[in-house]
Short mmCIF file of C-alpha atoms and ligand atoms in Angstrom, two decimals:
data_model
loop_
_atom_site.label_atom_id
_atom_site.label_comp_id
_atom_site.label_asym_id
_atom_site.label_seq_id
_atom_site.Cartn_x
_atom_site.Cartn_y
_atom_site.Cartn_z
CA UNK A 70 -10.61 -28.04 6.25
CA UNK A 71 -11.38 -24.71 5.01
CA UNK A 72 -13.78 -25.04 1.55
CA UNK A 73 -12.15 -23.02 -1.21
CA UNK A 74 -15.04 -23.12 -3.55
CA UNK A 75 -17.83 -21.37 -1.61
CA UNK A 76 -17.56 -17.84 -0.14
CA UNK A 77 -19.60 -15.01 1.58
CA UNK A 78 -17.40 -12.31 -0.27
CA UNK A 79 -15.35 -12.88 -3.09
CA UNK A 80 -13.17 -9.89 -3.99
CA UNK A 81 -11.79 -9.63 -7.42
CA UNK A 82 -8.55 -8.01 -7.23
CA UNK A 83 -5.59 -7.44 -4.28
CA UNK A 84 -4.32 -4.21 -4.83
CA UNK A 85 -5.36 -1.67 -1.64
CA UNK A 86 -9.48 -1.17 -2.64
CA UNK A 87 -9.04 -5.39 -2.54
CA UNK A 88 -6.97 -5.88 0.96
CA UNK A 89 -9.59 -3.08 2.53
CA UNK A 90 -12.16 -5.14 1.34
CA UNK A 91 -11.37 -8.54 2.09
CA UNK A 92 -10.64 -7.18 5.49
CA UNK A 93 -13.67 -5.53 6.42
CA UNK A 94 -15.72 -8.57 5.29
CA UNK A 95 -13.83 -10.43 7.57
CA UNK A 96 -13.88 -8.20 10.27
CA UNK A 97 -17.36 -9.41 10.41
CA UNK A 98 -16.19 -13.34 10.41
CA UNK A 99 -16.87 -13.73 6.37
CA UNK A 100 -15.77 -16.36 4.82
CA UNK A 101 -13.43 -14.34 2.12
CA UNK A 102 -12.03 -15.32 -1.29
CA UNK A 103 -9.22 -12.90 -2.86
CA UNK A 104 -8.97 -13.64 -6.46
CA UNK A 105 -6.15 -11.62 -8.57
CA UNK A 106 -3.52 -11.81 -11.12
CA UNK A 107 -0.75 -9.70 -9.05
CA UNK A 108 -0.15 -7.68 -6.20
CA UNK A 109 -1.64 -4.21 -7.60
CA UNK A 110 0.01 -0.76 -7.77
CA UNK A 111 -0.23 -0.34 -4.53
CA UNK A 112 3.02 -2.94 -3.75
CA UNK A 113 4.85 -0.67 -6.05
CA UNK A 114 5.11 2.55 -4.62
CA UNK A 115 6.28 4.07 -1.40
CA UNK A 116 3.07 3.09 0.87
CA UNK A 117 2.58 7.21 1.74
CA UNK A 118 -0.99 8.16 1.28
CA UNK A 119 -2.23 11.53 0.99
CA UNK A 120 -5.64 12.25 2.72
CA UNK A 121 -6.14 15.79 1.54
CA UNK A 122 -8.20 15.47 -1.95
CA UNK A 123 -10.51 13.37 -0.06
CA UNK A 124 -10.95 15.40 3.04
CA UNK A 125 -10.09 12.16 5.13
CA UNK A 126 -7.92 14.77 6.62
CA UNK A 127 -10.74 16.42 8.58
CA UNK A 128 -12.22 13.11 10.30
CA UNK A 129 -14.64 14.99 12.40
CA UNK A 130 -16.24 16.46 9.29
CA UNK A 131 -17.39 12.93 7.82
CA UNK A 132 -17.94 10.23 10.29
CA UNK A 133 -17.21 7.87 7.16
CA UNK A 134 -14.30 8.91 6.34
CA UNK A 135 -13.25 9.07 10.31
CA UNK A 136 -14.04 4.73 10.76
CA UNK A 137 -12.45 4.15 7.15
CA UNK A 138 -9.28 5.49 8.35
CA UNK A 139 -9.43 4.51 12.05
CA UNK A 140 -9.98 0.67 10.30
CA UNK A 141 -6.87 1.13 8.09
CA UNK A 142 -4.50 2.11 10.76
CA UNK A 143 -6.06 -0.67 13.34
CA UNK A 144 -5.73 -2.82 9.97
CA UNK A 145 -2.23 -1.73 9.63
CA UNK A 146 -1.13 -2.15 12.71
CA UNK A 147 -2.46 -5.66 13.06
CA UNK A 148 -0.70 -6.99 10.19
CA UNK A 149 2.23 -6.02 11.62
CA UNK A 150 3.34 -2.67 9.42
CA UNK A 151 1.65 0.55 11.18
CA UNK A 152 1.60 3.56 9.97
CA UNK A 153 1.55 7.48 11.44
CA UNK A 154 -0.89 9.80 10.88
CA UNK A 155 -1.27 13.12 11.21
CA UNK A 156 -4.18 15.41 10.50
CA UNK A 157 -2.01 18.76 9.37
CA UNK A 158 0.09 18.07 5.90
CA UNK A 159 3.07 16.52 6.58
CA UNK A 160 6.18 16.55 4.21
CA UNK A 161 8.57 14.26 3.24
CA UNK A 162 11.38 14.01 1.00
CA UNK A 163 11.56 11.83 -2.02
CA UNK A 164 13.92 10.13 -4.44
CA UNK A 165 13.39 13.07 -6.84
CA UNK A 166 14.74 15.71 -4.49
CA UNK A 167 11.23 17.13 -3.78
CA UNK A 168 9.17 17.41 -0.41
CA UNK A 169 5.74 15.20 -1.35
CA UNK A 170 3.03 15.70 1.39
CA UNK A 171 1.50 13.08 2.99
CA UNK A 172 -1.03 12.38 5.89
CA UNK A 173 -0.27 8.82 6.43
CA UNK A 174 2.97 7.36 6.33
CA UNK A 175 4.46 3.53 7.52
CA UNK A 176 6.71 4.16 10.26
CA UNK A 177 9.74 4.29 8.14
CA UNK A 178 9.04 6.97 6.85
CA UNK A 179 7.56 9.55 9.19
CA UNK A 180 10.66 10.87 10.89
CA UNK A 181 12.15 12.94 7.48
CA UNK A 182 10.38 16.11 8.17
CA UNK A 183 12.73 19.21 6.82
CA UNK A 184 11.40 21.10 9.95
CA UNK A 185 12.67 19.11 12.76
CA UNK A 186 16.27 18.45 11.62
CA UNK A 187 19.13 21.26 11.94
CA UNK A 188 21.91 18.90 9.43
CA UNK A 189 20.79 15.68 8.14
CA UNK A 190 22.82 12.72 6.60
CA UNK A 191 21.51 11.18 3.22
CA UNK A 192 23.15 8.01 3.34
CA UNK A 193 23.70 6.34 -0.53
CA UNK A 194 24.66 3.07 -0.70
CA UNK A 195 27.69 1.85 -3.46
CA UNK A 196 26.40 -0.09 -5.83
CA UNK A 197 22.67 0.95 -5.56
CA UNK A 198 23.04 3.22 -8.68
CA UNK A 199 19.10 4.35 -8.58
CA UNK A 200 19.51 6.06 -5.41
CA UNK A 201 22.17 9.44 -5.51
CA UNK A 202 22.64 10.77 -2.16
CA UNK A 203 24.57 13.57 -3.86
CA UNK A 204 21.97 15.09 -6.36
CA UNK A 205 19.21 14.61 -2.98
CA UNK A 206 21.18 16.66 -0.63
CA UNK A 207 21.83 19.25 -2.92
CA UNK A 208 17.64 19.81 -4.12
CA UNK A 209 16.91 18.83 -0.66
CA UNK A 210 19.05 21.86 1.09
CA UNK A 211 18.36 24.20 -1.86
CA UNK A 212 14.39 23.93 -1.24
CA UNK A 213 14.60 23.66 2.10
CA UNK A 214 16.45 26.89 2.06
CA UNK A 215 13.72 28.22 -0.58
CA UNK A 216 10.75 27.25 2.04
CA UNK A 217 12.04 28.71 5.15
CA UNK A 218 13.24 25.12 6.34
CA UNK A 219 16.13 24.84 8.74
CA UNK A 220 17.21 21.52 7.18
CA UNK A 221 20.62 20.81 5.58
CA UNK A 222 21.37 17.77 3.74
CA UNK A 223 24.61 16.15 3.45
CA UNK A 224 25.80 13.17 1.63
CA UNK A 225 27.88 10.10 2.01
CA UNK A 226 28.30 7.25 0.32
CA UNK A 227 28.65 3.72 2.37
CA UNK A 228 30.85 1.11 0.81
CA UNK A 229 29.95 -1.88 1.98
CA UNK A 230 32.47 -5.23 1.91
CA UNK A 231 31.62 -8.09 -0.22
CA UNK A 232 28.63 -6.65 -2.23
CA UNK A 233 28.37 -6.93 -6.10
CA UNK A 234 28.65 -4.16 -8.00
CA UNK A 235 25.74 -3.33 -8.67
CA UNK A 236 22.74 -4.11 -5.59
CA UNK A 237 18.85 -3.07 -5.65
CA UNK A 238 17.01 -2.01 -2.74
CA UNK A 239 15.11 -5.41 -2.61
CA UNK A 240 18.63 -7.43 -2.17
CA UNK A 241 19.06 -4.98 0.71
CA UNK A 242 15.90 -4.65 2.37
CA UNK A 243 16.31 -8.59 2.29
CA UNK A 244 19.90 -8.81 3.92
CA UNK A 245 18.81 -5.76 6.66
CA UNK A 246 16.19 -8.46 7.74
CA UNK A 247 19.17 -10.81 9.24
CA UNK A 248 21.09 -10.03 12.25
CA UNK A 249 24.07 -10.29 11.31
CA UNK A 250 24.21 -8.03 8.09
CA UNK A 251 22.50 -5.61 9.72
CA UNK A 252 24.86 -5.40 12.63
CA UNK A 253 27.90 -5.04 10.14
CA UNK A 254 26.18 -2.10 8.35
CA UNK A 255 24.92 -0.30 11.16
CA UNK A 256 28.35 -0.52 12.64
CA UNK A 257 29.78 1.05 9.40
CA UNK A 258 27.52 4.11 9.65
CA UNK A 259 27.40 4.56 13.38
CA UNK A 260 30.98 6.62 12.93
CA UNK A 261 29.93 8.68 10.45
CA UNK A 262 27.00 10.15 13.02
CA UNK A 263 28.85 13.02 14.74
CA UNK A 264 25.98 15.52 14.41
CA UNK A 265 23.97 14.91 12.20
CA UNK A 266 20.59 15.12 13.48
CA UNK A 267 18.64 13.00 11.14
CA UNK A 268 19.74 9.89 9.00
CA UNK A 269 18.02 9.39 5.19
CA UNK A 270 18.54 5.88 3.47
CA UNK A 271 17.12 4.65 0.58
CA UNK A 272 14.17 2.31 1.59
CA UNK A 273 15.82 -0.24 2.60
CA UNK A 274 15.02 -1.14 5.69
CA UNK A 275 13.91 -4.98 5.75
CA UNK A 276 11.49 -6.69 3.45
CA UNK A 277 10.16 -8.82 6.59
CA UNK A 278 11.24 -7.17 9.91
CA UNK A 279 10.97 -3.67 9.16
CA UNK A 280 10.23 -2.46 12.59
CA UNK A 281 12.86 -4.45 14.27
CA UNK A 282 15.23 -3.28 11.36
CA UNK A 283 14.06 0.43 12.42
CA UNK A 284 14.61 0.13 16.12
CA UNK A 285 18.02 -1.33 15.55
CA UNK A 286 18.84 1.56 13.64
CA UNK A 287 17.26 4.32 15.52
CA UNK A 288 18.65 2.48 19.40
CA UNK A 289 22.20 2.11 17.77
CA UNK A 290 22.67 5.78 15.99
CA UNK A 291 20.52 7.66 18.54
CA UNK A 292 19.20 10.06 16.04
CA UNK A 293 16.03 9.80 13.88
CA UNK A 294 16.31 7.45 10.98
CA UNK A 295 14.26 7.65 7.81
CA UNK A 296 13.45 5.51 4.70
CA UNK A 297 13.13 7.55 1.13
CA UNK A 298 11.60 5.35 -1.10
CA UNK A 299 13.86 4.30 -4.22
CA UNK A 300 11.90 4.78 -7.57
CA UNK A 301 9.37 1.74 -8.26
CA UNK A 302 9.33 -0.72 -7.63
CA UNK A 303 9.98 -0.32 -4.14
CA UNK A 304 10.47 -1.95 -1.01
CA UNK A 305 8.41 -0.02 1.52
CA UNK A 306 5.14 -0.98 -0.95
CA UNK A 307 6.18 -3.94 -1.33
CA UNK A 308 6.80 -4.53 2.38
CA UNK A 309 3.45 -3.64 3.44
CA UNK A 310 1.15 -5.50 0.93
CA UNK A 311 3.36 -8.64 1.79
CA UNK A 312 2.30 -7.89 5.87
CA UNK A 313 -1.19 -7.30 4.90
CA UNK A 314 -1.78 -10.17 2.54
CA UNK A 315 -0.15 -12.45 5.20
CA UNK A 316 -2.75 -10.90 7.57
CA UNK A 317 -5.40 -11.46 5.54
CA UNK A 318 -4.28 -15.30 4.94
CA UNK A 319 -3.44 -15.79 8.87
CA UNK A 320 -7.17 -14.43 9.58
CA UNK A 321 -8.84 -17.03 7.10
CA UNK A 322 -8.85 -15.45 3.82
CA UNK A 323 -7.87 -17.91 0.89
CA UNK A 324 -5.73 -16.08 -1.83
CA UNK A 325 -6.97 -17.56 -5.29
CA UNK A 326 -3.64 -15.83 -7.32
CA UNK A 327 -2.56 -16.26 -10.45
CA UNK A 328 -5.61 -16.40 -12.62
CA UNK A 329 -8.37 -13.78 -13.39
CA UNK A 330 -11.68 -13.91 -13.18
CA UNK A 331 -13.34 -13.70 -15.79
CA UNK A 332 -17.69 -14.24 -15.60
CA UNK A 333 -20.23 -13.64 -13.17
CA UNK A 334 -23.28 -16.31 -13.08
CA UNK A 335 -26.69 -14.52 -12.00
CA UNK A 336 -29.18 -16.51 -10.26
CA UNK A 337 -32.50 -14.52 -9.35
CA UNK A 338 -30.44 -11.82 -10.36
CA UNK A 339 -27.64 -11.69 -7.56
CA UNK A 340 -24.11 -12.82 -8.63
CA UNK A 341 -23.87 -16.30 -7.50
CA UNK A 342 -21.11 -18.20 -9.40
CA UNK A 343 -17.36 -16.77 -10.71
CA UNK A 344 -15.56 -18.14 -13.70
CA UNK A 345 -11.69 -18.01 -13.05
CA UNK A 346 -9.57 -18.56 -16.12
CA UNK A 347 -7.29 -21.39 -14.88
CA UNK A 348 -5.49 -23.03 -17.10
CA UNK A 349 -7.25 -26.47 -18.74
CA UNK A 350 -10.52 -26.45 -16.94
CA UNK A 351 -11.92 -22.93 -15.88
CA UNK A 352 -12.32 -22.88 -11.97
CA UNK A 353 -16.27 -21.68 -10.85
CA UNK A 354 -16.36 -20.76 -7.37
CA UNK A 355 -19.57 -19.82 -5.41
CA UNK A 356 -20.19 -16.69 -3.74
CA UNK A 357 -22.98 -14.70 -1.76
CA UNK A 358 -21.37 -11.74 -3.17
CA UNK A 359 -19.05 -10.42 -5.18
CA UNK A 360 -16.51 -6.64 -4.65
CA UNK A 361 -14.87 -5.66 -8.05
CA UNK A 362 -11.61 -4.05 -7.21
CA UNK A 363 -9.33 -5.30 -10.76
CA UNK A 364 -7.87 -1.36 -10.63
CA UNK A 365 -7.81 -0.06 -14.50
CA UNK A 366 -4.18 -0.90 -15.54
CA UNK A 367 -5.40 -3.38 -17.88
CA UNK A 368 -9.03 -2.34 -19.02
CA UNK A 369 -10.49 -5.23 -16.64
CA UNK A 370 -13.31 -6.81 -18.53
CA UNK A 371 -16.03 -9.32 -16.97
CA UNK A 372 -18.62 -10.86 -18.62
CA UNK A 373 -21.94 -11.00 -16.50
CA UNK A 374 -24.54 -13.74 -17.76
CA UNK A 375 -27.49 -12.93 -18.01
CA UNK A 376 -25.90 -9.29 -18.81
CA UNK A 377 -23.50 -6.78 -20.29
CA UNK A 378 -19.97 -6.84 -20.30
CA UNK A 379 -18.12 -4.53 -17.73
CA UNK A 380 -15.08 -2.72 -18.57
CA UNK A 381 -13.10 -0.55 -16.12
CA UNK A 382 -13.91 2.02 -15.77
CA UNK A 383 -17.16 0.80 -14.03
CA UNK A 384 -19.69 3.02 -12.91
CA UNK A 385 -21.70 2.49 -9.36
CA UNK A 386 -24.51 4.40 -7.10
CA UNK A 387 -24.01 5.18 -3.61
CA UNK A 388 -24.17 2.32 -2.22
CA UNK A 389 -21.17 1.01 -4.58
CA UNK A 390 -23.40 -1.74 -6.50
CA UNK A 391 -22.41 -1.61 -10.36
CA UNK A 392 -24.50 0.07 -12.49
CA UNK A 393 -24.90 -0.49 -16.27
CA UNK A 394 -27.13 2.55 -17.90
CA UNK A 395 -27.85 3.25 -14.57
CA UNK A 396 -29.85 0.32 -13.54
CA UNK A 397 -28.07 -2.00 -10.86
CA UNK A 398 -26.76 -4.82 -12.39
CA UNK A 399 -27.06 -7.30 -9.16
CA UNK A 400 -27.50 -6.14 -5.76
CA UNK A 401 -24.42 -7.66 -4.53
CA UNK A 402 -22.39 -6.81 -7.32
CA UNK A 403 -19.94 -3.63 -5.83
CA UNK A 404 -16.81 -2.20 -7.11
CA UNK A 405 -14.06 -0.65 -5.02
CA UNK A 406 -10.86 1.64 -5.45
CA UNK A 407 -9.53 2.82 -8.62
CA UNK A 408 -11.96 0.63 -11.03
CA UNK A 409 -14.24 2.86 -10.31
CA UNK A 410 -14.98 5.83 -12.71
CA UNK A 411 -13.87 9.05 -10.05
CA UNK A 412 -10.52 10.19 -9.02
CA UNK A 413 -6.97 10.78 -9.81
CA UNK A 414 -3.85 8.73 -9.37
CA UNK A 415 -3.23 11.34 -6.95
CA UNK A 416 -5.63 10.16 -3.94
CA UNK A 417 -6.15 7.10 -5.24
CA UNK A 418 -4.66 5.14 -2.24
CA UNK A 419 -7.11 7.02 -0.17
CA UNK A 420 -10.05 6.22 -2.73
CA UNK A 421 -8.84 2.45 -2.28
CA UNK A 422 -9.11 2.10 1.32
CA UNK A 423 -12.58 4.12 1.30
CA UNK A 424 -14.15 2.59 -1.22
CA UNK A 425 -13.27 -0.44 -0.09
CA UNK A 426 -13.71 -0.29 3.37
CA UNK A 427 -17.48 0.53 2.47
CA UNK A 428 -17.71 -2.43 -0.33
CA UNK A 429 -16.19 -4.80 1.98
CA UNK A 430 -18.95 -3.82 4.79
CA UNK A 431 -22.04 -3.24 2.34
CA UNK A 432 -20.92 -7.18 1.03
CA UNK A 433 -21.32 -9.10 4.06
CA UNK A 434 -23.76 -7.04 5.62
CA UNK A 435 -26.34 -6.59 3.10
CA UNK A 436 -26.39 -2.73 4.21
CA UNK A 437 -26.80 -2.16 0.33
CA UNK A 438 -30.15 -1.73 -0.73
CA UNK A 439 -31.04 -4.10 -3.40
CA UNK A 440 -31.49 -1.33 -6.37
C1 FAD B 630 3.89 4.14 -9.73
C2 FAD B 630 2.61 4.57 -9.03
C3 FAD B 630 2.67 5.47 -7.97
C4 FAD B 630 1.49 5.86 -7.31
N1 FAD B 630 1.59 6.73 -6.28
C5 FAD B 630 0.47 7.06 -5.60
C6 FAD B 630 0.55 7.93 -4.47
O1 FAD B 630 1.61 8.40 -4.12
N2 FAD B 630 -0.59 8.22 -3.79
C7 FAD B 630 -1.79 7.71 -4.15
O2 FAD B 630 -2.79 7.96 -3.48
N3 FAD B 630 -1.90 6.89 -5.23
C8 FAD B 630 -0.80 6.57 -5.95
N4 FAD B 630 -0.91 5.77 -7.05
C9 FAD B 630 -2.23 5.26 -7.42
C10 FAD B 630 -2.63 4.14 -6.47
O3 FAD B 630 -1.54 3.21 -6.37
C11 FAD B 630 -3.85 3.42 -6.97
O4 FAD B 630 -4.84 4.35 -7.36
C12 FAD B 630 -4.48 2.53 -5.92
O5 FAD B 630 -3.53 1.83 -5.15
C13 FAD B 630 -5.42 1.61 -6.66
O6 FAD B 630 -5.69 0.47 -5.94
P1 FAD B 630 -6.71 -0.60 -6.50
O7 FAD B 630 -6.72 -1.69 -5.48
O8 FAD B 630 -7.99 0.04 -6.86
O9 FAD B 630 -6.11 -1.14 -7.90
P2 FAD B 630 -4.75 -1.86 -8.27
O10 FAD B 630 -3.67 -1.52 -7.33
O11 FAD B 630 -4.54 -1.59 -9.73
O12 FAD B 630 -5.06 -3.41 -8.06
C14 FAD B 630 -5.78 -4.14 -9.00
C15 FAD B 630 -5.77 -5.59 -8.58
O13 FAD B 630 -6.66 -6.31 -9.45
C16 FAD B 630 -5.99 -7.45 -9.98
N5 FAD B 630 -6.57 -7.77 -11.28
C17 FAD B 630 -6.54 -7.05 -12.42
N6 FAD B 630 -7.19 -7.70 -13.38
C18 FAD B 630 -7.67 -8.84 -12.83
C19 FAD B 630 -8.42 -9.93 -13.30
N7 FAD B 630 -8.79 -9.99 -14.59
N8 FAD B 630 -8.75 -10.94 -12.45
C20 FAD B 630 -8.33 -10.92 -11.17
N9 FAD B 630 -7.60 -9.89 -10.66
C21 FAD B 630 -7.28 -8.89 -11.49
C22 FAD B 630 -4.53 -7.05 -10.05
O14 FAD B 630 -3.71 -8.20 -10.10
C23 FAD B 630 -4.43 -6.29 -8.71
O15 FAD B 630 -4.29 -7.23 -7.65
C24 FAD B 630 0.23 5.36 -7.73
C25 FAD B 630 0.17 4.46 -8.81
C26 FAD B 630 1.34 4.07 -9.46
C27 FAD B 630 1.24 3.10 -10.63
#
């Protein structure tokens, strides 16, 4: 019986910088508590990550950098959704109509490169109105054409029998995941191939079994198939904090959701005690140490006693320990991903899986120096 009051690491927050973490610290056989309110922003996006503000794109040049992102992808790949990676900027197209760049992508989306497709088929869906195949092929083919880019994008819409009138990309990521469904509708677009060279859908391509959903597709229309993203929230986020928070629970982590925490006990000035606001009587759960990862959406706020109160932004030294007027508040007090006071929404999936790749180490290890 696994004893849920009494951790190595506890990590305050599952969004990325959380996940990254928890799973270093248990890459070294921690005992690992994730505490959060909600999956994180992370879940709500389209999973792509973009290496290049952070130089992760050069791997040689920063032998940090290099085992952050070699752990993400063997992370990734574990839990069941891997990604692709590629050092040069890649490009892929979005739900606006624009060509985003992106080093790392999951699977389903890597293959939508304007560069290796001749006449490509954006496939819309009737009845998911946030998605216009339409409006995409004609931005798509018009800045293609503007870049140089051999691609052309054409549109059809798929009218599929006995759907409401109105579907999300959720209700059909979740039907793609069984057989049967997914037979029908591959069968309905398997006609419409001729040559096309490339197939675009929405990102729809199963909430569970997204890799078995992609193979289907890819074996039965011979061509390769591609997921855009629909506007948040969206599935292929979604999808791959699901795979990674099962991972997480399947390698002994215990998920603490619901609930935030709210105050760190000190004893001989190392965090040793957390105060999680459940309803009636507060839950206190002991810890060797703790990895503050609460991102900034809601100006996170955690009372330390003895101590100040920390409000996201937090600021922290080199080591990642949280610093308060630039004195280290505990030495196994760290912070990790975007609750920390540097960079821009921009790389801040890359930030996350840095940051805490490093907390998540420096936390079970002791590596930190104690301040
Ligand atoms: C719509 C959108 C699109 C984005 N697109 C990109 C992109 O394309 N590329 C990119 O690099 N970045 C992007 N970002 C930014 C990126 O998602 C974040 O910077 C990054 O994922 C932050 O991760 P995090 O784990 O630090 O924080 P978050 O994802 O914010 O996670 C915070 C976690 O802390 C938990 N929490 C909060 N308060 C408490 C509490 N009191 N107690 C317990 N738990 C708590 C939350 O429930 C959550 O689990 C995007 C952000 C948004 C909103």
């Amino acid at each position: 019986v696994r004893n849920t009051n009494s951790f190595d690491v506890l990590v305050i927050g599952s969004g990325l910088a959380g996940i990254c973490a928890a799973a270093a610290a248990l890459s070294g056989n921690a005992r690992v508590g994730l505490i959060s309110t909600g999956p994180g922003t992370f879940a709500l996006g389209s999973a792509c990550i973009d290496l290049e503000e952070l130089h992760l794109d050069q791997p040689f040049t920063n032998p940090v950098s290099k085992d952050a992102l070699q752990f993400f992808l063997a992370l990734t790949a574990a839990a069941g959704c891997p990604y692709r990676d590629q050092p040069a900027k890649k490009l892929i197209p979005t739900a606006l109509g624009t060509f985003r760049a992106a080093s790392l992508t999951p699977v389903t989306a890597w293959a939508g490169n304007p560069d290796t497709s001749n006449k490509a088929l954006i496939l819309g869906i009737k009845g998911l109105n946030d998605f216009n195949s339409s409006f995409l092929a004609e931005t798509l083919t018009y800045q293609a054409e503007s870049a140089g880019w051999r691609a052309k994008y054409h549109a059809l819409t798929l009218t599929v029998d006995n759907l409401p009138p109105a579907v999300t990309s959720l209700e059909l990521a979740r039907w793609l995941d069984q057989e049967e469904f997914r037979r029908q509708f591959i069968s309905l677009i398997k006609p419409l191939i001729k040559d096309y060279d490339q197939v675009l859908l929405p990102g729809i391509l199963g909430l569970n079994n997204d890799d078995q959903v992609l193979q289907a597709f890819q074996a039965e229309l011979g061509c390769p198939v591609c997921e855009i993203p629909t506007l948040p929230p969206s599935v292929p986020g979604l999808r791959i904090y699901q795979h990674l928070l099962t991972h997480l629970q399947n390698f002994g982590a215990v998920v603490l959701s619901g609930y935030p925490a709210t105050r760190i006990e000190l004893e001989k000035n190392a965090a040793a005690k957390i105060t999680i606001a459940t309803p009636g009587r507060p839950r206190i759960v002991k810890t060797n140490a703790v990895i503050m990862a609460a991102g900034r959406g809601d100006h996170y706020r955690l009372e330390i006693n003895p101590g100040p109160v920390i409000v996201a932004p937090v600021k922290v030294n080199e080591e990642l320990q949280v610093v308060d007027n630039n004195r280290v508040i505990a030495g196994n007090l760290f912070a990790a991903g975007s609750i920390i006071d540097s960079g821009t929404a921009r790389n801040g999936n890359a930030m996350a899986i840095l940051t805490g790749y490093l907390a998540g180490n420096r936390a079970f290890r002791g590596e930190a120096n104690n301040g």
